[in-house]
PDB file of C-alpha atoms in Angstrom:
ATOM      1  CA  UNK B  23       7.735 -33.300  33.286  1.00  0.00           C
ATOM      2  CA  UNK B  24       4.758 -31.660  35.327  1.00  0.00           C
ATOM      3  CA  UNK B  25       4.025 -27.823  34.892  1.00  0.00           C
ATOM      4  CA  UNK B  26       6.413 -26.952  38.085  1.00  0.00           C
ATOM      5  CA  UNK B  27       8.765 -28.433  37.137  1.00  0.00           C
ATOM      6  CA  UNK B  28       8.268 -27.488  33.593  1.00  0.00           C
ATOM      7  CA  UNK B  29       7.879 -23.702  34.474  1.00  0.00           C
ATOM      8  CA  UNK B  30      11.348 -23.379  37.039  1.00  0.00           C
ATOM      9  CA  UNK B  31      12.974 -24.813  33.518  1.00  0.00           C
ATOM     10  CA  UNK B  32      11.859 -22.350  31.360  1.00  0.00           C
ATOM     11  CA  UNK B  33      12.758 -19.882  34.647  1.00  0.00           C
ATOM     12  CA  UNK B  34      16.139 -21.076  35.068  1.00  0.00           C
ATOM     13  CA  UNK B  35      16.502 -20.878  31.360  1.00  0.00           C
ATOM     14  CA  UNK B  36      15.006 -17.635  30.845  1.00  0.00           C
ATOM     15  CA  UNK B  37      18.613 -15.678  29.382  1.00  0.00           C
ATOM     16  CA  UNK B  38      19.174 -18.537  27.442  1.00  0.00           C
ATOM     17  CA  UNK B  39      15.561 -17.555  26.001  1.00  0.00           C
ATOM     18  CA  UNK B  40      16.080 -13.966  24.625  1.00  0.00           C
ATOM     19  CA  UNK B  41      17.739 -12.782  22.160  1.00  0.00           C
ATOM     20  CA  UNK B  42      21.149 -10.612  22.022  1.00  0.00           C
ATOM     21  CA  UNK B  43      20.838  -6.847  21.904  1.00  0.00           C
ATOM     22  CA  UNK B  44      22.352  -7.261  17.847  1.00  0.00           C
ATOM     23  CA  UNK B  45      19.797  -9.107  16.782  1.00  0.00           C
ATOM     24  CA  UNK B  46      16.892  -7.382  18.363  1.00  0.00           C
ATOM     25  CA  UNK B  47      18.358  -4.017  16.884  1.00  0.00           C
ATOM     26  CA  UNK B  48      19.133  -5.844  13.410  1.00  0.00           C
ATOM     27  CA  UNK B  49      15.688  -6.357  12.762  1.00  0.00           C
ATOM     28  CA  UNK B  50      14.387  -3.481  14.087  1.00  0.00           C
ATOM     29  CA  UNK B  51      16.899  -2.041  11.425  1.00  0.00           C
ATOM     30  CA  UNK B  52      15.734  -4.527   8.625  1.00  0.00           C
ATOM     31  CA  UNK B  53      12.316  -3.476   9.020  1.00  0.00           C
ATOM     32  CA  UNK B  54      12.557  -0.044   9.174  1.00  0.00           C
ATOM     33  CA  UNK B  55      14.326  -0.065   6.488  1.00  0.00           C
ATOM     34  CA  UNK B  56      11.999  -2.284   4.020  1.00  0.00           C
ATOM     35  CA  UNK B  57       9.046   0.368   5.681  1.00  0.00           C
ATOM     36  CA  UNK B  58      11.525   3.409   3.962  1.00  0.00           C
ATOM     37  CA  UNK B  59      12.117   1.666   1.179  1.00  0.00           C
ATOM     38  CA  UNK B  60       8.536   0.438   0.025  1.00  0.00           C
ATOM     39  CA  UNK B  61       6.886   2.926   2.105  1.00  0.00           C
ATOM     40  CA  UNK B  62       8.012   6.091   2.770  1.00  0.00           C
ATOM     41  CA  UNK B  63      10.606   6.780  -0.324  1.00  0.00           C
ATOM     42  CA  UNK B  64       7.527   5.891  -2.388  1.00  0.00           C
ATOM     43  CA  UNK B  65       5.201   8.339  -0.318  1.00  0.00           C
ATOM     44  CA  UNK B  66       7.790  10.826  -1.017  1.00  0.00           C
ATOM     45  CA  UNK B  67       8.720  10.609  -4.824  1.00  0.00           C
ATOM     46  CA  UNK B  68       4.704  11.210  -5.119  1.00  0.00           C
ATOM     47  CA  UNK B  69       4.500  14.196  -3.334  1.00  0.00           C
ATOM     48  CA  UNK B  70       7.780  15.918  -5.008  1.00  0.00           C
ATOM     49  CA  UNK B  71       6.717  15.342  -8.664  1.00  0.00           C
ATOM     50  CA  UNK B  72       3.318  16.459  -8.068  1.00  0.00           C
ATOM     51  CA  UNK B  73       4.688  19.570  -6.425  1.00  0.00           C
ATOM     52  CA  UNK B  74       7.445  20.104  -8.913  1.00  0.00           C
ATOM     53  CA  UNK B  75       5.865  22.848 -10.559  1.00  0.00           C
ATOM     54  CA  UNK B  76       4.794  24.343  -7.629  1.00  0.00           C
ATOM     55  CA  UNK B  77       1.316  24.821  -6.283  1.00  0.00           C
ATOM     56  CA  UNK B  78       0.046  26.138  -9.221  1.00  0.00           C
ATOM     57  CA  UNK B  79       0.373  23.737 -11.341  1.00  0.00           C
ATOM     58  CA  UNK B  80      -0.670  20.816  -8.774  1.00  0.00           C
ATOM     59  CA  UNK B  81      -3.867  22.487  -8.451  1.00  0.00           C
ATOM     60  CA  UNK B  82      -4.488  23.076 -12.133  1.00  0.00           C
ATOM     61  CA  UNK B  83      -3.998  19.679 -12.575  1.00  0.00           C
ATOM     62  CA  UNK B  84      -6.988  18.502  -9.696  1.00  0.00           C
ATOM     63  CA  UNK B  85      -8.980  21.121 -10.932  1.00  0.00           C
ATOM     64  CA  UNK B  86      -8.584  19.867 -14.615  1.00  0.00           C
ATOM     65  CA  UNK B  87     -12.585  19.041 -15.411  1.00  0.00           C
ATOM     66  CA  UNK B  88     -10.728  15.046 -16.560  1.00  0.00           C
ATOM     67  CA  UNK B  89      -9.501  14.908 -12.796  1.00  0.00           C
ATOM     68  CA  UNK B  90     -12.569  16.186 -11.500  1.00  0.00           C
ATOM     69  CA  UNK B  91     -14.752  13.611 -13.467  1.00  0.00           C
ATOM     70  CA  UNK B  92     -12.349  11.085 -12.267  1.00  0.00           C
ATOM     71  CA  UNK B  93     -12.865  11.288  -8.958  1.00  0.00           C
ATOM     72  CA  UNK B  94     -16.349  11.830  -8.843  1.00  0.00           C
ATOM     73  CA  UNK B  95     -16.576   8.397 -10.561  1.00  0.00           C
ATOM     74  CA  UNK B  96     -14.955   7.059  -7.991  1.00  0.00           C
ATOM     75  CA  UNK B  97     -16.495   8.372  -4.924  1.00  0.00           C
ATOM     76  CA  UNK B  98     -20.012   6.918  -6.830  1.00  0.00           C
ATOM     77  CA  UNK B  99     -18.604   3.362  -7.448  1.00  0.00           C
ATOM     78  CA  UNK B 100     -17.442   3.661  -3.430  1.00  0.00           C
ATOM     79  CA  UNK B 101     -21.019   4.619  -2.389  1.00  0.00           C
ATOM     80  CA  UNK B 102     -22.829   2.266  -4.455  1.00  0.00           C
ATOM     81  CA  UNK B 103     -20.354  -0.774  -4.045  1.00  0.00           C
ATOM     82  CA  UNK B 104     -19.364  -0.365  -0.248  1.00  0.00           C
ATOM     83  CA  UNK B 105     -23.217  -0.386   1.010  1.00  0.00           C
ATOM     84  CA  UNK B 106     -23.857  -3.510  -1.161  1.00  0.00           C
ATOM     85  CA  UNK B 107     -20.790  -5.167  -0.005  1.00  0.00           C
ATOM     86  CA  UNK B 108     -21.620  -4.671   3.414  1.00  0.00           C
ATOM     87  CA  UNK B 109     -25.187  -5.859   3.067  1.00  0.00           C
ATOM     88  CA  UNK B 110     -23.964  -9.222   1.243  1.00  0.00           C
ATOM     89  CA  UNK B 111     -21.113  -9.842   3.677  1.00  0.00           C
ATOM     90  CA  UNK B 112     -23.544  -9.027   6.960  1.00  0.00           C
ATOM     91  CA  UNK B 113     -26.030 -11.349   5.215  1.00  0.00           C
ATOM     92  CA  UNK B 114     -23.311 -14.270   4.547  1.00  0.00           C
ATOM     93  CA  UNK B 115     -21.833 -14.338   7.187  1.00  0.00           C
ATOM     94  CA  UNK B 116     -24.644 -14.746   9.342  1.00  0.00           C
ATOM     95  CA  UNK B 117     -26.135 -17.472   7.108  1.00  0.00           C
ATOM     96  CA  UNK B 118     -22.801 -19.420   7.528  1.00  0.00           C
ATOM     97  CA  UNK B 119     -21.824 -18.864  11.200  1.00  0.00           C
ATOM     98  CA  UNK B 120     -25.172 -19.630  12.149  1.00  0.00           C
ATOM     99  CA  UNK B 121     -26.859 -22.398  10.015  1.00  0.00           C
ATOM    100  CA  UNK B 122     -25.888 -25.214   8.269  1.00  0.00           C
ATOM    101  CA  UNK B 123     -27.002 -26.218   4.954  1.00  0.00           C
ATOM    102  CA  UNK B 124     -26.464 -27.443   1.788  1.00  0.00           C
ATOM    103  CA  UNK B 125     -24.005 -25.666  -0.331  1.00  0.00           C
ATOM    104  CA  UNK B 126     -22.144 -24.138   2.782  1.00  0.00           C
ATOM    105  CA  UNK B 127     -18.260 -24.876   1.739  1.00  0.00           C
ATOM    106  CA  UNK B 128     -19.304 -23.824  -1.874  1.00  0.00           C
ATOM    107  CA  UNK B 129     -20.478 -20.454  -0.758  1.00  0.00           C
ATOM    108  CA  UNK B 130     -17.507 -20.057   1.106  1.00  0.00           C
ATOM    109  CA  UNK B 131     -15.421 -20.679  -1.848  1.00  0.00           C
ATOM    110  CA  UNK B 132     -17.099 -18.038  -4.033  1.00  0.00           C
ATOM    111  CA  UNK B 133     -16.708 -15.551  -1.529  1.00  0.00           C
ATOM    112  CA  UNK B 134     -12.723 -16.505  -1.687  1.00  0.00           C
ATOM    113  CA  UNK B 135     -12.952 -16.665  -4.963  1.00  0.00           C
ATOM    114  CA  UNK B 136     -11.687 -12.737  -6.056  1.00  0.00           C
ATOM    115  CA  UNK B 137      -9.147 -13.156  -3.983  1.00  0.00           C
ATOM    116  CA  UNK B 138      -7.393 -15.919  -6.081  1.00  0.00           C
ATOM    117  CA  UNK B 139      -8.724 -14.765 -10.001  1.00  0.00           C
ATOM    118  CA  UNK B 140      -6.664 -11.929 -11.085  1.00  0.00           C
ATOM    119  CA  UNK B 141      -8.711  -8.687 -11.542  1.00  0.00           C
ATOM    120  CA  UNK B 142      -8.270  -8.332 -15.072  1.00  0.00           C
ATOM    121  CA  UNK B 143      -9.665 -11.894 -15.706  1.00  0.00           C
ATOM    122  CA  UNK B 144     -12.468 -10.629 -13.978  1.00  0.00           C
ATOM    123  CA  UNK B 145     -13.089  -7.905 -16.202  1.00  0.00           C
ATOM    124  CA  UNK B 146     -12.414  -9.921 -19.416  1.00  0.00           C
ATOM    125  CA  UNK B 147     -15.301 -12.072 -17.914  1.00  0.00           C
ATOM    126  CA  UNK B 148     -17.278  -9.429 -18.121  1.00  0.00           C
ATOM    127  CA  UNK B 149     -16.877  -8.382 -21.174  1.00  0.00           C
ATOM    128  CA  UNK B 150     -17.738 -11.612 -22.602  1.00  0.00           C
ATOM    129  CA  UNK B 151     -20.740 -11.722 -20.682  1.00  0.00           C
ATOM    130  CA  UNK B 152     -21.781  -8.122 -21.622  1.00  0.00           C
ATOM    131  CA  UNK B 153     -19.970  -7.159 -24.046  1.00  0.00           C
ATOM    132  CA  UNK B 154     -21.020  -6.481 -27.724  1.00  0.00           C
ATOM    133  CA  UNK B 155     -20.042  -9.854 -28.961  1.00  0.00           C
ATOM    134  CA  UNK B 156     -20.838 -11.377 -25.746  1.00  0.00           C
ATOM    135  CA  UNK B 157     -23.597 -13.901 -24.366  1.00  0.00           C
ATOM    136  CA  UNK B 158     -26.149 -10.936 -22.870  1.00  0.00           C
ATOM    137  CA  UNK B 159     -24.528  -8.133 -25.257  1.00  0.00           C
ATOM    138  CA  UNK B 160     -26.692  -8.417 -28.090  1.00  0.00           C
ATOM    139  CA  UNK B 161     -29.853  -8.263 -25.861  1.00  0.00           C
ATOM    140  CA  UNK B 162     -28.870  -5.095 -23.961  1.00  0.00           C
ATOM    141  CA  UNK B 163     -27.615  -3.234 -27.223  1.00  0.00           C
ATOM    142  CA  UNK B 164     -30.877  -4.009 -28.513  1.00  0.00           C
ATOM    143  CA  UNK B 165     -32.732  -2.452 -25.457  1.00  0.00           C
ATOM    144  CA  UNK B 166     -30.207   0.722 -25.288  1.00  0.00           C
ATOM    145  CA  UNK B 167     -28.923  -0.734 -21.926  1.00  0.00           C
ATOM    146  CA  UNK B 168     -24.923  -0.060 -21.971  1.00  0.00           C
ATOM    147  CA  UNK B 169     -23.217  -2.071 -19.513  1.00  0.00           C
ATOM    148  CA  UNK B 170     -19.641  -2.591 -20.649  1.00  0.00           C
ATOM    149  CA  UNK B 171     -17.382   1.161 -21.536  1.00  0.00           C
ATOM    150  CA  UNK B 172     -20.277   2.572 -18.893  1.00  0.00           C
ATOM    151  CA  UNK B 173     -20.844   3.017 -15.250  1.00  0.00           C
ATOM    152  CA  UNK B 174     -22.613  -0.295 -14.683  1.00  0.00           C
ATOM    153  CA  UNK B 175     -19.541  -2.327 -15.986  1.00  0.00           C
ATOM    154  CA  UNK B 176     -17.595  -0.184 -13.993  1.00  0.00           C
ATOM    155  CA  UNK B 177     -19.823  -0.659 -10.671  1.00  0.00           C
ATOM    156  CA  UNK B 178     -19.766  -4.429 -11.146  1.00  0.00           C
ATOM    157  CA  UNK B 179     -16.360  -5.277 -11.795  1.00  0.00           C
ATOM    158  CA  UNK B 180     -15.436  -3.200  -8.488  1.00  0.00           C
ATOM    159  CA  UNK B 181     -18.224  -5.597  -6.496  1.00  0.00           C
ATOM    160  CA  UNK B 182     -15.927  -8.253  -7.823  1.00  0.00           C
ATOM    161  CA  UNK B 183     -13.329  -7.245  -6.312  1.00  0.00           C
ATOM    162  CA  UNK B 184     -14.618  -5.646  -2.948  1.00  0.00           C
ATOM    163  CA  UNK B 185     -17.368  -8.066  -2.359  1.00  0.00           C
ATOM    164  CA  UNK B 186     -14.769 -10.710   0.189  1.00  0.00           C
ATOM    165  CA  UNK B 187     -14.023  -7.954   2.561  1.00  0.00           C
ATOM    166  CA  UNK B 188     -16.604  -7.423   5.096  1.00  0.00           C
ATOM    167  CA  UNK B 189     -17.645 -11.019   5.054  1.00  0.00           C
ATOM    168  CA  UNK B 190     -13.890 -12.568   5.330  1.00  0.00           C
ATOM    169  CA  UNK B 191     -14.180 -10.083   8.739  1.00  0.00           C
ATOM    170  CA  UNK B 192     -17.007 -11.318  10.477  1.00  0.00           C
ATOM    171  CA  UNK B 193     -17.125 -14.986   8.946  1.00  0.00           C
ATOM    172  CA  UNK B 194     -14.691 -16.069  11.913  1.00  0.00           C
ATOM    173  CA  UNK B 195     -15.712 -13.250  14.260  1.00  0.00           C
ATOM    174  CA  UNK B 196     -19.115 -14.363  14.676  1.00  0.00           C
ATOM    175  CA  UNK B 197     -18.290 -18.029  14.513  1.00  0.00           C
ATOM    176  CA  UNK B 198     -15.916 -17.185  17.850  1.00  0.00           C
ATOM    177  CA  UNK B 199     -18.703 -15.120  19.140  1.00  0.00           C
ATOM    178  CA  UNK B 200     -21.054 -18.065  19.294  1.00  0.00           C
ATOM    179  CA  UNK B 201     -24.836 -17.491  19.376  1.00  0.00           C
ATOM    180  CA  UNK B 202     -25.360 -18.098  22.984  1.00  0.00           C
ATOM    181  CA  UNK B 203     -26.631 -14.313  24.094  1.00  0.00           C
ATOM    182  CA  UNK B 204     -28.485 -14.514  20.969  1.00  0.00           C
ATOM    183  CA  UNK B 205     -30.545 -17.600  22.028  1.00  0.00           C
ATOM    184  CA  UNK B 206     -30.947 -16.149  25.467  1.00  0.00           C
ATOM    185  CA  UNK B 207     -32.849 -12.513  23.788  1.00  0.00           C
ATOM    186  CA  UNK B 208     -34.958 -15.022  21.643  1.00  0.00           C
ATOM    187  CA  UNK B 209     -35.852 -16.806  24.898  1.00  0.00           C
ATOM    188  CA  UNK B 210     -36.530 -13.581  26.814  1.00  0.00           C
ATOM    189  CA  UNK B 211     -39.353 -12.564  23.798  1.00  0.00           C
ATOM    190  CA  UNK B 212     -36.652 -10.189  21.847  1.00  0.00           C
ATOM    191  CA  UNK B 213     -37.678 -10.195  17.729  1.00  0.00           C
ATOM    192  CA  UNK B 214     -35.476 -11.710  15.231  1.00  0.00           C
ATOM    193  CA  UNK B 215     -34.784  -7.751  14.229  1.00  0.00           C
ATOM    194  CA  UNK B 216     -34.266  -6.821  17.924  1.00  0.00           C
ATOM    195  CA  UNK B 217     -31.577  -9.709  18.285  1.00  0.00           C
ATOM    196  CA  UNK B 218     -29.873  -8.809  15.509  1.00  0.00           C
ATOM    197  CA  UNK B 219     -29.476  -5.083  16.230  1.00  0.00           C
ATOM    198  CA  UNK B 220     -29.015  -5.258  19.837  1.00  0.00           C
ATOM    199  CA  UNK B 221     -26.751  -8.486  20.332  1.00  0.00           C
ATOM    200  CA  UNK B 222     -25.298  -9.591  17.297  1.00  0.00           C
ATOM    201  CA  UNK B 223     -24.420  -5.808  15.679  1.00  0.00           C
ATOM    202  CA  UNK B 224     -22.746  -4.418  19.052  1.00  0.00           C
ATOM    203  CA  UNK B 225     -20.414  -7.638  19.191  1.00  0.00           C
ATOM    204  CA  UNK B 226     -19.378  -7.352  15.475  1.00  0.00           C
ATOM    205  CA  UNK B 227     -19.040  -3.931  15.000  1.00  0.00           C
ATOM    206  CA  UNK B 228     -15.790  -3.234  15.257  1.00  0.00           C
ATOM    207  CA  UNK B 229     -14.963  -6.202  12.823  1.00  0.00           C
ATOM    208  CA  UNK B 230     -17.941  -4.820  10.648  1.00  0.00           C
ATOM    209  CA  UNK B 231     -16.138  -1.516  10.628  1.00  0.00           C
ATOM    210  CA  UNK B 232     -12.992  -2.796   9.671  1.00  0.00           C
ATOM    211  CA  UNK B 233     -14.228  -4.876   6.732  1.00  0.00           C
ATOM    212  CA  UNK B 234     -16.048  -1.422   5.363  1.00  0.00           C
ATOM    213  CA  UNK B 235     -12.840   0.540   5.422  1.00  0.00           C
ATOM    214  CA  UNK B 236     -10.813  -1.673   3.810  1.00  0.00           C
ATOM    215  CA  UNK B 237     -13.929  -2.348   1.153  1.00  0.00           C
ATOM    216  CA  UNK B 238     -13.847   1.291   0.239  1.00  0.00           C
ATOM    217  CA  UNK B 239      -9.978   1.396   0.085  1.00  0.00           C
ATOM    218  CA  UNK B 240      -9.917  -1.402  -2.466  1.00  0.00           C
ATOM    219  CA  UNK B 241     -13.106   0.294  -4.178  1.00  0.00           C
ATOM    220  CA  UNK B 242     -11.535   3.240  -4.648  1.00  0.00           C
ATOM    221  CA  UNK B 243      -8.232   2.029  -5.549  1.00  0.00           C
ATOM    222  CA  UNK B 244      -9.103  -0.918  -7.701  1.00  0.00           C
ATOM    223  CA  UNK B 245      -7.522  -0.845 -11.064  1.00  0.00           C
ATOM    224  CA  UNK B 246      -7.118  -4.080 -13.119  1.00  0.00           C
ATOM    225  CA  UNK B 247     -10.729  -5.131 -13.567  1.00  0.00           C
ATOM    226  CA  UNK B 248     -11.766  -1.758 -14.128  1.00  0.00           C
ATOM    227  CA  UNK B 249      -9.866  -1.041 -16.802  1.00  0.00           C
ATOM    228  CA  UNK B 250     -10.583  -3.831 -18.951  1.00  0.00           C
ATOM    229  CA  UNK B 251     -14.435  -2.968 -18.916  1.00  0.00           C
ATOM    230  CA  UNK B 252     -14.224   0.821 -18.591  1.00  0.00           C
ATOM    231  CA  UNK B 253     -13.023   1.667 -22.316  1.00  0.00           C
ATOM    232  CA  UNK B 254     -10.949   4.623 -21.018  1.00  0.00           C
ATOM    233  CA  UNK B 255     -13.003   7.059 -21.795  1.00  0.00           C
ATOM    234  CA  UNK B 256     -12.221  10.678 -20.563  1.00  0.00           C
ATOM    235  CA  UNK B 257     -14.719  12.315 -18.446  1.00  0.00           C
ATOM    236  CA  UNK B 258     -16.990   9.574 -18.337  1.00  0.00           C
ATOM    237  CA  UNK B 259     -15.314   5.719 -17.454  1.00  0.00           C
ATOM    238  CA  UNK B 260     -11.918   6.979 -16.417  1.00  0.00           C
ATOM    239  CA  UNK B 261     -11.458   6.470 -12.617  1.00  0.00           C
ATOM    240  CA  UNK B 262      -8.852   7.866 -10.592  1.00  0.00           C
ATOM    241  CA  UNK B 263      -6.282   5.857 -10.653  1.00  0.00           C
ATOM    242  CA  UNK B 264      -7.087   5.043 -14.762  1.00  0.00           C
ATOM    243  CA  UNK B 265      -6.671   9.077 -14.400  1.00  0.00           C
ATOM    244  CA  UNK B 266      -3.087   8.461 -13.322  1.00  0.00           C
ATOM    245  CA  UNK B 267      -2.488   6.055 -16.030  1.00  0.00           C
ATOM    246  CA  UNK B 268      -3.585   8.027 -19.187  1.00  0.00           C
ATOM    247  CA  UNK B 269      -1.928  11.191 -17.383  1.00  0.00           C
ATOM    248  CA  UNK B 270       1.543   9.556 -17.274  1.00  0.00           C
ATOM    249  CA  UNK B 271       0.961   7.428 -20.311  1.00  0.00           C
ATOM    250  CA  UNK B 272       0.370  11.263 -22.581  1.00  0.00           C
ATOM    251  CA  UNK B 273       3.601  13.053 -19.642  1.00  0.00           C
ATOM    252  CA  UNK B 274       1.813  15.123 -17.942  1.00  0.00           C
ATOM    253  CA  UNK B 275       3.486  14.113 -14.879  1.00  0.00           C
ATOM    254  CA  UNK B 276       2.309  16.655 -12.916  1.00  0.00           C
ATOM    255  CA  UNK B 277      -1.304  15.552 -13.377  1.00  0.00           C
ATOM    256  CA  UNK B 278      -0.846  11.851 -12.999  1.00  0.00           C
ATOM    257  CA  UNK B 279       1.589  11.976  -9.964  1.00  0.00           C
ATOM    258  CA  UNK B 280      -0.908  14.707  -8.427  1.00  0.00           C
ATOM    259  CA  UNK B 281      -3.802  12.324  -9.025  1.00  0.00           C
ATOM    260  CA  UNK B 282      -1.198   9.887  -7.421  1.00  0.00           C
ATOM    261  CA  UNK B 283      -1.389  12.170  -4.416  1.00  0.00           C
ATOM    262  CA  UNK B 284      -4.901  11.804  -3.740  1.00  0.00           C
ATOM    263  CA  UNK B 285      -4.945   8.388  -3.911  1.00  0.00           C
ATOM    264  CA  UNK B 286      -1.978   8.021  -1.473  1.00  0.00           C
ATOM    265  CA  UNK B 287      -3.908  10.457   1.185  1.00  0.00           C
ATOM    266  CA  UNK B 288      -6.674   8.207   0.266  1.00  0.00           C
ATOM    267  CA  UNK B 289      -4.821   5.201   1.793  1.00  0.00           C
ATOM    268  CA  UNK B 290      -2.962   7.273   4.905  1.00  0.00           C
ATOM    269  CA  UNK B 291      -6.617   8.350   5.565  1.00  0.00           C
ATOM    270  CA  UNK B 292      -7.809   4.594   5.690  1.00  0.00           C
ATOM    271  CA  UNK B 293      -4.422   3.441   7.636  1.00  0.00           C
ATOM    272  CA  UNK B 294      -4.809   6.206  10.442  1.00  0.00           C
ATOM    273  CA  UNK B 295      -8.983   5.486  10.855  1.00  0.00           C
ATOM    274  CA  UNK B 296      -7.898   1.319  10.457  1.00  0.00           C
ATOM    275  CA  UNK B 297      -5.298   2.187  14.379  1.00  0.00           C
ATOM    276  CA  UNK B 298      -8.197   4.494  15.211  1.00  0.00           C
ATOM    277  CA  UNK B 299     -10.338   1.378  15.117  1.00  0.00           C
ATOM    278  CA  UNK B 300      -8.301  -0.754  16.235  1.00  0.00           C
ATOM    279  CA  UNK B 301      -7.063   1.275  19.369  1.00  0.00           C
ATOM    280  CA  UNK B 302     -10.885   1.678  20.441  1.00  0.00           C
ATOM    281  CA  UNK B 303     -11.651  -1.705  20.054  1.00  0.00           C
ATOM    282  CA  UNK B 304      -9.144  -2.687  22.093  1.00  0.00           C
ATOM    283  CA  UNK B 305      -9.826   0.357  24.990  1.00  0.00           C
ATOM    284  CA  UNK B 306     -13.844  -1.208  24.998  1.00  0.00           C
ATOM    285  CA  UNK B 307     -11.886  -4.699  25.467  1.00  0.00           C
ATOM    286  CA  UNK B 308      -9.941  -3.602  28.428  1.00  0.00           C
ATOM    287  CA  UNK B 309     -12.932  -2.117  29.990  1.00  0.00           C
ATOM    288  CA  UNK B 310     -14.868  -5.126  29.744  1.00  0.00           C
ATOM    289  CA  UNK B 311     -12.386  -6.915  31.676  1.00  0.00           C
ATOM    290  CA  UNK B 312     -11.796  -4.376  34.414  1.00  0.00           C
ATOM    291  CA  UNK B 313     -15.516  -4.398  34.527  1.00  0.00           C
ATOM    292  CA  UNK B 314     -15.835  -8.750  34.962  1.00  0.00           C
ATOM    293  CA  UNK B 315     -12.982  -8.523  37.464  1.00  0.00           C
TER     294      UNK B 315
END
């Protein structure tokens, strides 16, 4: 069958093509309600026990200096983790998109690598690297260096966890991308610098932007691995969400579901910047096309 006569047979049998007004409005159904159900009912249970002392006591509760400490720790591990995620994942992905070498597959399966290990076996491995009884443990006691029950333990096991994002976006963006107008500043006398931050950084930003966000979502709401090597201390190793945990673990409700709270605006925040981005990026697109046309 050639392509005209091919496309007057998909023409002819375009109503046979499309769906019935049921079924279109059946799964418009199903999946608004799975988005209530997981979504928004869980959005909402949040909000009303943190508010079901009133205002008063939801503030108390953010003000309390345990919830304070809490998420101070976790804006620091997001400010120290996200910038050295983003540095590793620039960095990797432009050593595998644009070279090949020796070890090439097996770097790409490390970088995969936290997102098939569990968290918490992440932080046990930890903790028998440097813990107390571990293989470095001894040698860092000795030297008053805490690393496990302390910040450090807590900064690593987040890296863990975070460290996929930004190169997982721009692995397969810059491979797509090619390194064609790259080449071509090289060849006009640009620097290696110059190329990098006026050709290859413009086309990958909005995928380098993307990776970030979600990088400091799951930095900020990472919980497994960080509670193994934190130690639960209060006011010092308890992040936010380990906030939540002791907080509902002791009932205090209020506190843990208003802790909850923050965490949830946390991730609204990051969905509403993530269509932000996304919406831009594909404005700039259409522009560029108007603009080759």
């Amino acid at each position: 069958m050639n392509t005209v006569s091919a496309t007057s047979f998909l023409a002819s049998k375009k109503l046979t093509l499309s769906d019935p007004d049921w079924v279109r409005y059946a799964l418009i159904g199903l999946s608004l309600s799975i988005i209530g159900l997981f979504l928004i009912l869980p959005l909402l249970t949040v909000l009303i026990e943190a508010f079901a002392k009133g205002w008063t006591a939801y503030s108390a509760s953010l003000t309390h200096p345990d919830a304070l400490a809490a998420m101070r720790l976790t804006l620091l591990v997001a400010v120290v983790t996200v910038p050295l995620t983003t540095m590793f994942g620039v960095s990797a992905a432009w050593a595998i998109a644009r070279f090949d070498f020796r070890g090439k597959s097996l770097l790409i399966t490390l970088i995969d690598l936290p997102f098939s290990v569990s968290p918490v076996i992440a932080g046990l491995v930890y903790v028998l690297i440097f813990g107390a009884q571990g293989w470095l443990g001894p040698w860092f006691s000795a030297h008053d260096i805490k690393i496990i029950f302390a910040v450090p333990g807590i900064i690593l096991a987040t890296l863990f966890v975070t460290f996929p994002f930004v190169a997982r976006e721009l692995i397969p963006l810059m491979q797509e991308i090619g390194h064609e107008e790259e080449e071509a500043a090289l060849s006009l006398g640009a620097s290696g610098w110059q190329t990098f931050f006026k050709v290859t950084m413009p086309n990958v930003k909005w995928g380098l932007l993307n990776g970030v966000l979600l990088c400091n979502a799951r930095a900020m709401g990472e919980f497994g691995a960080v509670s193994v090597v934190s130690g639960h201390i209060r006011g010092l190793t308890n992040t936010l969400p380990l906030h939540v945990e002791v907080s509902y673990n002791e009932y205090d409700f209020v506190g843990s579901f208003a802790g909850a709270s923050v965490l949830a605006a946390l991730a609204v925040v990051t969905l509403v910047f993530k269509t932000a981005l996304e919406w831009k990026q594909n404005q700039e697109l259409k522009a560029t096309r108007q603009a080759v046309e």
